[in-house]
């Protein structure tokens, strides 16, 4: 009887195992997810619409892995290089979505935050991915159920959110998001995968912003309104929250790091049509935020946001 139980347990574990991973989107997030998956010995296929995007993704992964390898093998540069090359060797790239997903156990989407574009992509993925393949979106703010709504019931049951955080190789958390129609088996497979790549999962329901952004966005927006009301300067607000609340970054430093356009996109969407958030004053338009975004001052990535990063 004990032997039967062990075989049953082993078979159940194998049924949850995800081996082959496909990541769609070769930007910083997608490349980071591909890198971490390959680091933990998953065969990975990275898909993007053109070879230039894939080349940029490979360059990002190469530089990132070189830094990791240097820390991992500080006394042996040759071993460090071989280790990084070994990880990169587990990552294939292709511009063919059909080829990229055909043998996948898990497909993770990491493309632009546009729900119509994501819906079309998952429709295309569903046409070629294996029936048992788990489908996942890395969205930080869009409803998983809405992204999957045009798929058939079988595919919707296998759809989850896997929200990684930037930079993926360093950030430990992955939010695992369960939509109304997501099966427990899909969630179990997603959890097993997240743990297999050394990340810590936090499971939540399909609600606007999930856990982290639902708490962070009101915090950041209230900081901006303090600035608009001339209660304090941005630097003083950041200092207060770092030294008084123990936060590693102040709200304005965090805004600039996340990207002001990203913040505006999320809060505007929540204010207009977020479930339970429509018309909530917490997410009403901010004149200061709107002005910075309109001027192209989006934060660290453009050299200027609430702070000027062009000055040394």
PDB file of C-alpha atoms in Angstrom:
ATOM      1  CA  UNK A   1       0.000   0.000   0.000  1.00  0.00           C
ATOM      2  CA  UNK A   2       2.840   2.397   0.868  1.00  0.00           C
ATOM      3  CA  UNK A   3       4.413   1.761  -2.534  1.00  0.00           C
ATOM      4  CA  UNK A   4       1.133   2.524  -4.279  1.00  0.00           C
ATOM      5  CA  UNK A   5       0.827   5.760  -2.277  1.00  0.00           C
ATOM      6  CA  UNK A   6       4.355   6.802  -3.241  1.00  0.00           C
ATOM      7  CA  UNK A   7       3.681   6.112  -6.918  1.00  0.00           C
ATOM      8  CA  UNK A   8       0.430   8.084  -6.732  1.00  0.00           C
ATOM      9  CA  UNK A   9       2.196  11.018  -5.066  1.00  0.00           C
ATOM     10  CA  UNK A  10       4.970  10.924  -7.650  1.00  0.00           C
ATOM     11  CA  UNK A  11       2.476  10.826 -10.530  1.00  0.00           C
ATOM     12  CA  UNK A  12       0.553  13.746  -9.047  1.00  0.00           C
ATOM     13  CA  UNK A  13       3.762  15.775  -8.726  1.00  0.00           C
ATOM     14  CA  UNK A  14       4.709  15.015 -12.322  1.00  0.00           C
ATOM     15  CA  UNK A  15       1.273  16.129 -13.523  1.00  0.00           C
ATOM     16  CA  UNK A  16       1.907  19.549 -11.958  1.00  0.00           C
ATOM     17  CA  UNK A  17       5.420  19.875 -13.340  1.00  0.00           C
ATOM     18  CA  UNK A  18       6.090  22.617 -15.866  1.00  0.00           C
ATOM     19  CA  UNK A  19       9.226  22.076 -17.933  1.00  0.00           C
ATOM     20  CA  UNK A  20       9.074  23.957 -21.238  1.00  0.00           C
ATOM     21  CA  UNK A  21       8.410  27.685 -20.852  1.00  0.00           C
ATOM     22  CA  UNK A  22       7.597  30.179 -23.583  1.00  0.00           C
ATOM     23  CA  UNK A  23       7.771  33.911 -22.911  1.00  0.00           C
ATOM     24  CA  UNK A  24       6.100  36.273 -25.384  1.00  0.00           C
ATOM     25  CA  UNK A  25       7.673  39.724 -25.343  1.00  0.00           C
ATOM     26  CA  UNK A  26      11.415  40.346 -25.467  1.00  0.00           C
ATOM     27  CA  UNK A  27      11.459  43.564 -23.455  1.00  0.00           C
ATOM     28  CA  UNK A  28      13.024  43.962 -20.037  1.00  0.00           C
ATOM     29  CA  UNK A  29      10.275  42.066 -18.212  1.00  0.00           C
ATOM     30  CA  UNK A  30      10.027  39.239 -20.734  1.00  0.00           C
ATOM     31  CA  UNK A  31      13.786  38.854 -20.999  1.00  0.00           C
ATOM     32  CA  UNK A  32      14.040  38.839 -17.209  1.00  0.00           C
ATOM     33  CA  UNK A  33      11.422  36.097 -16.896  1.00  0.00           C
ATOM     34  CA  UNK A  34      13.179  34.066 -19.600  1.00  0.00           C
ATOM     35  CA  UNK A  35      16.544  34.501 -17.865  1.00  0.00           C
ATOM     36  CA  UNK A  36      15.305  33.392 -14.450  1.00  0.00           C
ATOM     37  CA  UNK A  37      13.429  30.409 -15.907  1.00  0.00           C
ATOM     38  CA  UNK A  38      16.530  29.260 -17.790  1.00  0.00           C
ATOM     39  CA  UNK A  39      18.716  29.805 -14.707  1.00  0.00           C
ATOM     40  CA  UNK A  40      16.633  27.139 -12.976  1.00  0.00           C
ATOM     41  CA  UNK A  41      17.093  24.780 -15.940  1.00  0.00           C
ATOM     42  CA  UNK A  42      13.803  25.246 -17.744  1.00  0.00           C
ATOM     43  CA  UNK A  43      14.106  25.086 -21.548  1.00  0.00           C
ATOM     44  CA  UNK A  44      12.861  28.511 -22.653  1.00  0.00           C
ATOM     45  CA  UNK A  45      11.627  29.990 -25.921  1.00  0.00           C
ATOM     46  CA  UNK A  46      11.519  33.786 -26.150  1.00  0.00           C
ATOM     47  CA  UNK A  47       9.136  35.139 -28.777  1.00  0.00           C
ATOM     48  CA  UNK A  48       8.848  38.631 -30.233  1.00  0.00           C
ATOM     49  CA  UNK A  49       7.572  40.159 -33.446  1.00  0.00           C
ATOM     50  CA  UNK A  50      10.986  41.059 -34.856  1.00  0.00           C
ATOM     51  CA  UNK A  51      14.590  39.953 -34.553  1.00  0.00           C
ATOM     52  CA  UNK A  52      15.739  43.387 -33.372  1.00  0.00           C
ATOM     53  CA  UNK A  53      13.597  43.091 -30.226  1.00  0.00           C
ATOM     54  CA  UNK A  54      14.962  39.603 -29.626  1.00  0.00           C
ATOM     55  CA  UNK A  55      18.529  40.841 -30.052  1.00  0.00           C
ATOM     56  CA  UNK A  56      17.907  43.550 -27.444  1.00  0.00           C
ATOM     57  CA  UNK A  57      16.456  40.922 -25.133  1.00  0.00           C
ATOM     58  CA  UNK A  58      19.517  38.698 -25.566  1.00  0.00           C
ATOM     59  CA  UNK A  59      21.831  41.649 -24.876  1.00  0.00           C
ATOM     60  CA  UNK A  60      19.898  42.442 -21.692  1.00  0.00           C
ATOM     61  CA  UNK A  61      20.079  38.822 -20.534  1.00  0.00           C
ATOM     62  CA  UNK A  62      23.781  38.590 -21.392  1.00  0.00           C
ATOM     63  CA  UNK A  63      24.663  41.651 -19.312  1.00  0.00           C
ATOM     64  CA  UNK A  64      22.418  40.580 -16.446  1.00  0.00           C
ATOM     65  CA  UNK A  65      23.842  37.051 -16.370  1.00  0.00           C
ATOM     66  CA  UNK A  66      27.393  38.407 -16.471  1.00  0.00           C
ATOM     67  CA  UNK A  67      26.663  40.392 -13.296  1.00  0.00           C
ATOM     68  CA  UNK A  68      25.087  37.377 -11.596  1.00  0.00           C
ATOM     69  CA  UNK A  69      27.962  35.110 -12.634  1.00  0.00           C
ATOM     70  CA  UNK A  70      30.567  37.562 -11.323  1.00  0.00           C
ATOM     71  CA  UNK A  71      28.905  37.498  -7.897  1.00  0.00           C
ATOM     72  CA  UNK A  72      28.341  33.752  -7.997  1.00  0.00           C
ATOM     73  CA  UNK A  73      31.926  32.858  -8.999  1.00  0.00           C
ATOM     74  CA  UNK A  74      34.055  35.854  -7.905  1.00  0.00           C
ATOM     75  CA  UNK A  75      37.293  33.871  -7.868  1.00  0.00           C
ATOM     76  CA  UNK A  76      36.905  32.061 -11.192  1.00  0.00           C
ATOM     77  CA  UNK A  77      36.054  34.210 -14.268  1.00  0.00           C
ATOM     78  CA  UNK A  78      36.259  31.193 -16.588  1.00  0.00           C
ATOM     79  CA  UNK A  79      33.658  29.226 -14.624  1.00  0.00           C
ATOM     80  CA  UNK A  80      31.518  32.364 -14.391  1.00  0.00           C
ATOM     81  CA  UNK A  81      31.549  32.760 -18.174  1.00  0.00           C
ATOM     82  CA  UNK A  82      30.774  29.087 -18.746  1.00  0.00           C
ATOM     83  CA  UNK A  83      27.871  29.240 -16.299  1.00  0.00           C
ATOM     84  CA  UNK A  84      26.352  32.304 -18.024  1.00  0.00           C
ATOM     85  CA  UNK A  85      26.776  30.708 -21.451  1.00  0.00           C
ATOM     86  CA  UNK A  86      25.119  27.522 -20.179  1.00  0.00           C
ATOM     87  CA  UNK A  87      22.067  29.485 -19.000  1.00  0.00           C
ATOM     88  CA  UNK A  88      21.835  31.387 -22.300  1.00  0.00           C
ATOM     89  CA  UNK A  89      22.123  28.078 -24.135  1.00  0.00           C
ATOM     90  CA  UNK A  90      18.778  27.023 -22.675  1.00  0.00           C
ATOM     91  CA  UNK A  91      17.039  30.027 -24.283  1.00  0.00           C
ATOM     92  CA  UNK A  92      15.879  29.815 -27.886  1.00  0.00           C
ATOM     93  CA  UNK A  93      14.395  32.771 -29.738  1.00  0.00           C
ATOM     94  CA  UNK A  94      11.892  32.987 -32.558  1.00  0.00           C
ATOM     95  CA  UNK A  95       9.649  35.467 -34.327  1.00  0.00           C
ATOM     96  CA  UNK A  96       7.085  32.719 -34.979  1.00  0.00           C
ATOM     97  CA  UNK A  97       4.453  32.619 -32.248  1.00  0.00           C
ATOM     98  CA  UNK A  98       3.075  29.310 -33.516  1.00  0.00           C
ATOM     99  CA  UNK A  99       6.499  27.653 -33.364  1.00  0.00           C
ATOM    100  CA  UNK A 100       7.217  29.216 -29.997  1.00  0.00           C
ATOM    101  CA  UNK A 101       4.140  27.904 -28.199  1.00  0.00           C
ATOM    102  CA  UNK A 102       3.619  24.566 -29.951  1.00  0.00           C
ATOM    103  CA  UNK A 103       5.379  22.455 -27.302  1.00  0.00           C
ATOM    104  CA  UNK A 104       5.047  24.723 -24.271  1.00  0.00           C
ATOM    105  CA  UNK A 105       3.864  23.644 -20.837  1.00  0.00           C
ATOM    106  CA  UNK A 106       3.513  27.313 -19.846  1.00  0.00           C
ATOM    107  CA  UNK A 107       3.185  30.472 -21.942  1.00  0.00           C
ATOM    108  CA  UNK A 108       3.795  33.796 -20.193  1.00  0.00           C
ATOM    109  CA  UNK A 109       2.753  36.996 -21.953  1.00  0.00           C
ATOM    110  CA  UNK A 110       4.826  40.103 -21.188  1.00  0.00           C
ATOM    111  CA  UNK A 111       3.771  42.661 -23.799  1.00  0.00           C
ATOM    112  CA  UNK A 112       2.196  46.120 -23.858  1.00  0.00           C
ATOM    113  CA  UNK A 113      -0.543  46.906 -21.277  1.00  0.00           C
ATOM    114  CA  UNK A 114      -3.355  47.047 -23.815  1.00  0.00           C
ATOM    115  CA  UNK A 115      -6.246  44.693 -23.219  1.00  0.00           C
ATOM    116  CA  UNK A 116      -7.323  44.401 -26.873  1.00  0.00           C
ATOM    117  CA  UNK A 117      -3.763  43.539 -27.932  1.00  0.00           C
ATOM    118  CA  UNK A 118      -3.478  40.951 -25.170  1.00  0.00           C
ATOM    119  CA  UNK A 119      -6.826  39.396 -26.097  1.00  0.00           C
ATOM    120  CA  UNK A 120      -5.734  39.002 -29.713  1.00  0.00           C
ATOM    121  CA  UNK A 121      -2.418  37.510 -28.630  1.00  0.00           C
ATOM    122  CA  UNK A 122      -4.017  34.885 -26.393  1.00  0.00           C
ATOM    123  CA  UNK A 123      -6.426  34.006 -29.172  1.00  0.00           C
ATOM    124  CA  UNK A 124      -3.418  33.317 -31.395  1.00  0.00           C
ATOM    125  CA  UNK A 125      -1.635  31.390 -28.638  1.00  0.00           C
ATOM    126  CA  UNK A 126      -4.703  29.222 -28.056  1.00  0.00           C
ATOM    127  CA  UNK A 127      -4.701  28.212 -31.706  1.00  0.00           C
ATOM    128  CA  UNK A 128      -1.328  26.437 -31.424  1.00  0.00           C
ATOM    129  CA  UNK A 129      -0.490  25.767 -27.770  1.00  0.00           C
ATOM    130  CA  UNK A 130      -1.030  22.243 -26.361  1.00  0.00           C
ATOM    131  CA  UNK A 131      -4.414  21.651 -24.753  1.00  0.00           C
ATOM    132  CA  UNK A 132      -2.946  21.278 -21.249  1.00  0.00           C
ATOM    133  CA  UNK A 133      -0.691  24.330 -21.538  1.00  0.00           C
ATOM    134  CA  UNK A 134      -1.098  26.901 -18.756  1.00  0.00           C
ATOM    135  CA  UNK A 135      -1.565  30.445 -20.072  1.00  0.00           C
ATOM    136  CA  UNK A 136      -0.336  33.376 -18.004  1.00  0.00           C
ATOM    137  CA  UNK A 137      -0.286  37.156 -18.267  1.00  0.00           C
ATOM    138  CA  UNK A 138       2.343  39.308 -16.573  1.00  0.00           C
ATOM    139  CA  UNK A 139      -0.053  42.271 -16.509  1.00  0.00           C
ATOM    140  CA  UNK A 140       0.282  44.541 -13.492  1.00  0.00           C
ATOM    141  CA  UNK A 141      -3.195  46.056 -13.642  1.00  0.00           C
ATOM    142  CA  UNK A 142      -5.544  44.517 -16.236  1.00  0.00           C
ATOM    143  CA  UNK A 143      -8.180  41.923 -15.202  1.00  0.00           C
ATOM    144  CA  UNK A 144      -7.102  38.372 -16.019  1.00  0.00           C
ATOM    145  CA  UNK A 145     -10.713  37.333 -16.625  1.00  0.00           C
ATOM    146  CA  UNK A 146     -11.170  40.180 -19.102  1.00  0.00           C
ATOM    147  CA  UNK A 147      -7.988  39.245 -20.987  1.00  0.00           C
ATOM    148  CA  UNK A 148      -9.233  35.646 -21.277  1.00  0.00           C
ATOM    149  CA  UNK A 149     -12.922  36.335 -21.961  1.00  0.00           C
ATOM    150  CA  UNK A 150     -12.759  35.590 -25.699  1.00  0.00           C
ATOM    151  CA  UNK A 151     -11.166  32.162 -25.173  1.00  0.00           C
ATOM    152  CA  UNK A 152     -13.190  28.981 -24.850  1.00  0.00           C
ATOM    153  CA  UNK A 153     -13.966  27.625 -21.384  1.00  0.00           C
ATOM    154  CA  UNK A 154     -11.155  25.056 -21.492  1.00  0.00           C
ATOM    155  CA  UNK A 155      -8.572  27.752 -22.115  1.00  0.00           C
ATOM    156  CA  UNK A 156     -10.106  30.158 -19.577  1.00  0.00           C
ATOM    157  CA  UNK A 157      -9.771  27.482 -16.911  1.00  0.00           C
ATOM    158  CA  UNK A 158      -6.025  27.337 -17.617  1.00  0.00           C
ATOM    159  CA  UNK A 159      -5.509  31.136 -17.523  1.00  0.00           C
ATOM    160  CA  UNK A 160      -3.715  32.735 -14.576  1.00  0.00           C
ATOM    161  CA  UNK A 161      -1.917  35.936 -13.770  1.00  0.00           C
ATOM    162  CA  UNK A 162       1.812  35.691 -13.050  1.00  0.00           C
ATOM    163  CA  UNK A 163       2.841  39.200 -12.093  1.00  0.00           C
ATOM    164  CA  UNK A 164       6.620  39.427 -11.809  1.00  0.00           C
ATOM    165  CA  UNK A 165       8.347  42.537 -10.494  1.00  0.00           C
ATOM    166  CA  UNK A 166      11.133  44.564 -12.066  1.00  0.00           C
ATOM    167  CA  UNK A 167      14.021  43.767 -12.154  1.00  0.00           C
ATOM    168  CA  UNK A 168      12.926  40.142 -12.375  1.00  0.00           C
ATOM    169  CA  UNK A 169      16.286  38.519 -11.477  1.00  0.00           C
ATOM    170  CA  UNK A 170      16.419  40.463  -8.184  1.00  0.00           C
ATOM    171  CA  UNK A 171      12.770  40.732  -7.112  1.00  0.00           C
ATOM    172  CA  UNK A 172      11.604  37.695  -5.160  1.00  0.00           C
ATOM    173  CA  UNK A 173       7.815  38.122  -5.363  1.00  0.00           C
ATOM    174  CA  UNK A 174       5.412  36.810  -8.011  1.00  0.00           C
ATOM    175  CA  UNK A 175       1.700  37.504  -7.621  1.00  0.00           C
ATOM    176  CA  UNK A 176      -0.318  34.462  -8.734  1.00  0.00           C
ATOM    177  CA  UNK A 177      -3.743  35.695  -9.790  1.00  0.00           C
ATOM    178  CA  UNK A 178      -6.769  33.425  -9.916  1.00  0.00           C
ATOM    179  CA  UNK A 179      -9.656  34.564 -12.125  1.00  0.00           C
ATOM    180  CA  UNK A 180     -13.203  33.356 -11.481  1.00  0.00           C
ATOM    181  CA  UNK A 181     -12.916  30.555 -14.055  1.00  0.00           C
ATOM    182  CA  UNK A 182      -9.305  29.564 -13.336  1.00  0.00           C
ATOM    183  CA  UNK A 183      -9.054  25.920 -12.251  1.00  0.00           C
ATOM    184  CA  UNK A 184      -7.329  24.835  -9.073  1.00  0.00           C
ATOM    185  CA  UNK A 185      -5.050  22.636 -11.194  1.00  0.00           C
ATOM    186  CA  UNK A 186      -3.834  25.671 -13.173  1.00  0.00           C
ATOM    187  CA  UNK A 187      -3.168  27.560  -9.941  1.00  0.00           C
ATOM    188  CA  UNK A 188      -1.298  24.557  -8.509  1.00  0.00           C
ATOM    189  CA  UNK A 189       0.864  24.310 -11.634  1.00  0.00           C
ATOM    190  CA  UNK A 190       1.575  28.039 -11.538  1.00  0.00           C
ATOM    191  CA  UNK A 191       2.552  27.873  -7.872  1.00  0.00           C
ATOM    192  CA  UNK A 192       4.846  24.915  -8.497  1.00  0.00           C
ATOM    193  CA  UNK A 193       6.529  26.773 -11.351  1.00  0.00           C
ATOM    194  CA  UNK A 194       7.031  29.970  -9.339  1.00  0.00           C
ATOM    195  CA  UNK A 195       8.657  27.998  -6.532  1.00  0.00           C
ATOM    196  CA  UNK A 196      10.788  26.051  -9.033  1.00  0.00           C
ATOM    197  CA  UNK A 197      12.483  29.292 -10.163  1.00  0.00           C
ATOM    198  CA  UNK A 198      13.292  30.429  -6.649  1.00  0.00           C
ATOM    199  CA  UNK A 199      10.493  32.978  -6.320  1.00  0.00           C
ATOM    200  CA  UNK A 200       7.961  33.475  -3.527  1.00  0.00           C
ATOM    201  CA  UNK A 201       4.316  33.355  -4.679  1.00  0.00           C
ATOM    202  CA  UNK A 202       1.464  35.403  -3.230  1.00  0.00           C
ATOM    203  CA  UNK A 203      -1.964  34.173  -4.369  1.00  0.00           C
ATOM    204  CA  UNK A 204      -4.839  36.604  -4.831  1.00  0.00           C
ATOM    205  CA  UNK A 205      -8.172  36.957  -6.594  1.00  0.00           C
ATOM    206  CA  UNK A 206      -8.577  38.824  -9.857  1.00  0.00           C
ATOM    207  CA  UNK A 207      -9.054  42.345  -8.502  1.00  0.00           C
ATOM    208  CA  UNK A 208      -7.729  45.695  -9.822  1.00  0.00           C
ATOM    209  CA  UNK A 209      -4.051  46.032  -8.983  1.00  0.00           C
ATOM    210  CA  UNK A 210      -3.948  42.600  -7.302  1.00  0.00           C
ATOM    211  CA  UNK A 211      -2.125  43.080  -3.967  1.00  0.00           C
ATOM    212  CA  UNK A 212       0.959  45.251  -4.396  1.00  0.00           C
ATOM    213  CA  UNK A 213      -0.313  47.863  -6.853  1.00  0.00           C
ATOM    214  CA  UNK A 214      -3.669  48.096  -5.103  1.00  0.00           C
ATOM    215  CA  UNK A 215      -1.789  49.259  -2.000  1.00  0.00           C
ATOM    216  CA  UNK A 216       1.022  51.191  -3.704  1.00  0.00           C
ATOM    217  CA  UNK A 217      -0.989  53.308  -6.164  1.00  0.00           C
ATOM    218  CA  UNK A 218      -3.151  55.054  -3.525  1.00  0.00           C
ATOM    219  CA  UNK A 219       0.028  55.719  -1.527  1.00  0.00           C
ATOM    220  CA  UNK A 220       1.802  57.279  -4.509  1.00  0.00           C
ATOM    221  CA  UNK A 221      -1.238  59.305  -5.577  1.00  0.00           C
ATOM    222  CA  UNK A 222      -1.697  60.707  -2.047  1.00  0.00           C
ATOM    223  CA  UNK A 223       1.968  61.749  -2.042  1.00  0.00           C
ATOM    224  CA  UNK A 224       1.448  63.604  -5.333  1.00  0.00           C
ATOM    225  CA  UNK A 225      -1.590  65.382  -3.895  1.00  0.00           C
ATOM    226  CA  UNK A 226       0.451  66.477  -0.860  1.00  0.00           C
ATOM    227  CA  UNK A 227       2.898  68.023  -3.312  1.00  0.00           C
ATOM    228  CA  UNK A 228       0.072  69.672  -5.283  1.00  0.00           C
ATOM    229  CA  UNK A 229      -1.335  71.171  -2.075  1.00  0.00           C
ATOM    230  CA  UNK A 230       2.147  72.525  -1.256  1.00  0.00           C
ATOM    231  CA  UNK A 231       2.220  70.632   2.044  1.00  0.00           C
ATOM    232  CA  UNK A 232       5.880  69.681   1.514  1.00  0.00           C
ATOM    233  CA  UNK A 233       8.509  69.308  -1.196  1.00  0.00           C
ATOM    234  CA  UNK A 234       8.987  65.951  -2.936  1.00  0.00           C
ATOM    235  CA  UNK A 235      12.405  65.427  -1.345  1.00  0.00           C
ATOM    236  CA  UNK A 236      11.030  66.056   2.149  1.00  0.00           C
ATOM    237  CA  UNK A 237       8.111  63.679   1.606  1.00  0.00           C
ATOM    238  CA  UNK A 238      10.529  60.993   0.413  1.00  0.00           C
ATOM    239  CA  UNK A 239      12.810  61.570   3.393  1.00  0.00           C
ATOM    240  CA  UNK A 240       9.870  61.389   5.797  1.00  0.00           C
ATOM    241  CA  UNK A 241       8.664  58.050   4.447  1.00  0.00           C
ATOM    242  CA  UNK A 242      12.135  56.502   4.325  1.00  0.00           C
ATOM    243  CA  UNK A 243      13.207  57.566   7.792  1.00  0.00           C
ATOM    244  CA  UNK A 244       9.811  57.630   9.483  1.00  0.00           C
ATOM    245  CA  UNK A 245       8.190  54.548   7.955  1.00  0.00           C
ATOM    246  CA  UNK A 246      11.300  52.544   7.090  1.00  0.00           C
ATOM    247  CA  UNK A 247      10.562  52.410   3.346  1.00  0.00           C
ATOM    248  CA  UNK A 248      13.624  51.792   1.125  1.00  0.00           C
ATOM    249  CA  UNK A 249      12.373  54.370  -1.401  1.00  0.00           C
ATOM    250  CA  UNK A 250      10.198  57.430  -1.001  1.00  0.00           C
ATOM    251  CA  UNK A 251       6.955  57.716  -3.020  1.00  0.00           C
ATOM    252  CA  UNK A 252       8.425  60.104  -5.598  1.00  0.00           C
ATOM    253  CA  UNK A 253      11.546  58.013  -6.074  1.00  0.00           C
ATOM    254  CA  UNK A 254       9.247  55.032  -6.556  1.00  0.00           C
ATOM    255  CA  UNK A 255       7.026  56.916  -9.022  1.00  0.00           C
ATOM    256  CA  UNK A 256      10.032  57.855 -11.129  1.00  0.00           C
ATOM    257  CA  UNK A 257      11.326  54.279 -11.031  1.00  0.00           C
ATOM    258  CA  UNK A 258       7.987  52.729 -12.032  1.00  0.00           C
ATOM    259  CA  UNK A 259       7.351  55.329 -14.769  1.00  0.00           C
ATOM    260  CA  UNK A 260       4.883  58.178 -14.563  1.00  0.00           C
ATOM    261  CA  UNK A 261       3.156  57.106 -17.775  1.00  0.00           C
ATOM    262  CA  UNK A 262       2.583  53.665 -16.272  1.00  0.00           C
ATOM    263  CA  UNK A 263       1.099  55.161 -13.122  1.00  0.00           C
ATOM    264  CA  UNK A 264      -1.181  57.461 -15.109  1.00  0.00           C
ATOM    265  CA  UNK A 265      -2.331  54.609 -17.339  1.00  0.00           C
ATOM    266  CA  UNK A 266      -3.271  52.469 -14.343  1.00  0.00           C
ATOM    267  CA  UNK A 267      -5.058  55.114 -12.253  1.00  0.00           C
ATOM    268  CA  UNK A 268      -6.939  56.518 -15.266  1.00  0.00           C
ATOM    269  CA  UNK A 269      -8.168  53.016 -16.089  1.00  0.00           C
ATOM    270  CA  UNK A 270      -9.232  52.311 -12.533  1.00  0.00           C
ATOM    271  CA  UNK A 271     -11.065  55.634 -12.246  1.00  0.00           C
ATOM    272  CA  UNK A 272     -12.989  55.026 -15.479  1.00  0.00           C
ATOM    273  CA  UNK A 273     -13.760  51.308 -15.272  1.00  0.00           C
ATOM    274  CA  UNK A 274     -11.966  49.567 -12.412  1.00  0.00           C
ATOM    275  CA  UNK A 275     -14.273  47.124 -10.644  1.00  0.00           C
ATOM    276  CA  UNK A 276     -15.298  48.784  -7.387  1.00  0.00           C
ATOM    277  CA  UNK A 277     -13.055  51.771  -8.100  1.00  0.00           C
ATOM    278  CA  UNK A 278     -14.990  53.789 -10.687  1.00  0.00           C
ATOM    279  CA  UNK A 279     -15.151  57.431  -9.685  1.00  0.00           C
ATOM    280  CA  UNK A 280     -13.030  56.864  -6.574  1.00  0.00           C
ATOM    281  CA  UNK A 281     -11.338  60.169  -5.714  1.00  0.00           C
ATOM    282  CA  UNK A 282      -8.146  58.341  -4.810  1.00  0.00           C
ATOM    283  CA  UNK A 283      -7.633  57.708  -8.523  1.00  0.00           C
ATOM    284  CA  UNK A 284      -8.935  60.996  -9.955  1.00  0.00           C
ATOM    285  CA  UNK A 285      -6.681  62.825 -12.394  1.00  0.00           C
ATOM    286  CA  UNK A 286      -3.686  64.666 -10.956  1.00  0.00           C
ATOM    287  CA  UNK A 287      -2.718  67.918 -12.682  1.00  0.00           C
ATOM    288  CA  UNK A 288       0.939  67.514 -11.730  1.00  0.00           C
ATOM    289  CA  UNK A 289       1.111  63.943 -12.975  1.00  0.00           C
ATOM    290  CA  UNK A 290      -0.703  64.833 -16.202  1.00  0.00           C
ATOM    291  CA  UNK A 291       1.659  67.754 -16.865  1.00  0.00           C
ATOM    292  CA  UNK A 292       4.793  65.666 -16.402  1.00  0.00           C
ATOM    293  CA  UNK A 293       3.521  62.876 -18.646  1.00  0.00           C
ATOM    294  CA  UNK A 294       2.425  65.353 -21.338  1.00  0.00           C
ATOM    295  CA  UNK A 295       5.907  66.896 -21.272  1.00  0.00           C
ATOM    296  CA  UNK A 296       7.534  63.480 -21.706  1.00  0.00           C
ATOM    297  CA  UNK A 297       9.077  63.556 -18.234  1.00  0.00           C
ATOM    298  CA  UNK A 298       8.317  59.951 -17.311  1.00  0.00           C
ATOM    299  CA  UNK A 299      10.917  59.324 -14.631  1.00  0.00           C
ATOM    300  CA  UNK A 300      14.231  57.481 -14.597  1.00  0.00           C
ATOM    301  CA  UNK A 301      13.771  56.051 -18.109  1.00  0.00           C
ATOM    302  CA  UNK A 302      13.624  59.526 -19.699  1.00  0.00           C
ATOM    303  CA  UNK A 303      16.090  61.210 -17.355  1.00  0.00           C
ATOM    304  CA  UNK A 304      13.499  63.385 -15.658  1.00  0.00           C
ATOM    305  CA  UNK A 305      10.284  62.984 -13.664  1.00  0.00           C
ATOM    306  CA  UNK A 306       9.694  64.368 -10.225  1.00  0.00           C
ATOM    307  CA  UNK A 307      13.496  64.476 -10.055  1.00  0.00           C
ATOM    308  CA  UNK A 308      16.104  65.405 -12.650  1.00  0.00           C
ATOM    309  CA  UNK A 309      18.412  62.456 -13.328  1.00  0.00           C
ATOM    310  CA  UNK A 310      20.543  64.256 -15.905  1.00  0.00           C
ATOM    311  CA  UNK A 311      22.436  66.072 -13.161  1.00  0.00           C
ATOM    312  CA  UNK A 312      25.384  64.259 -11.653  1.00  0.00           C
TER     313      UNK A 312
END
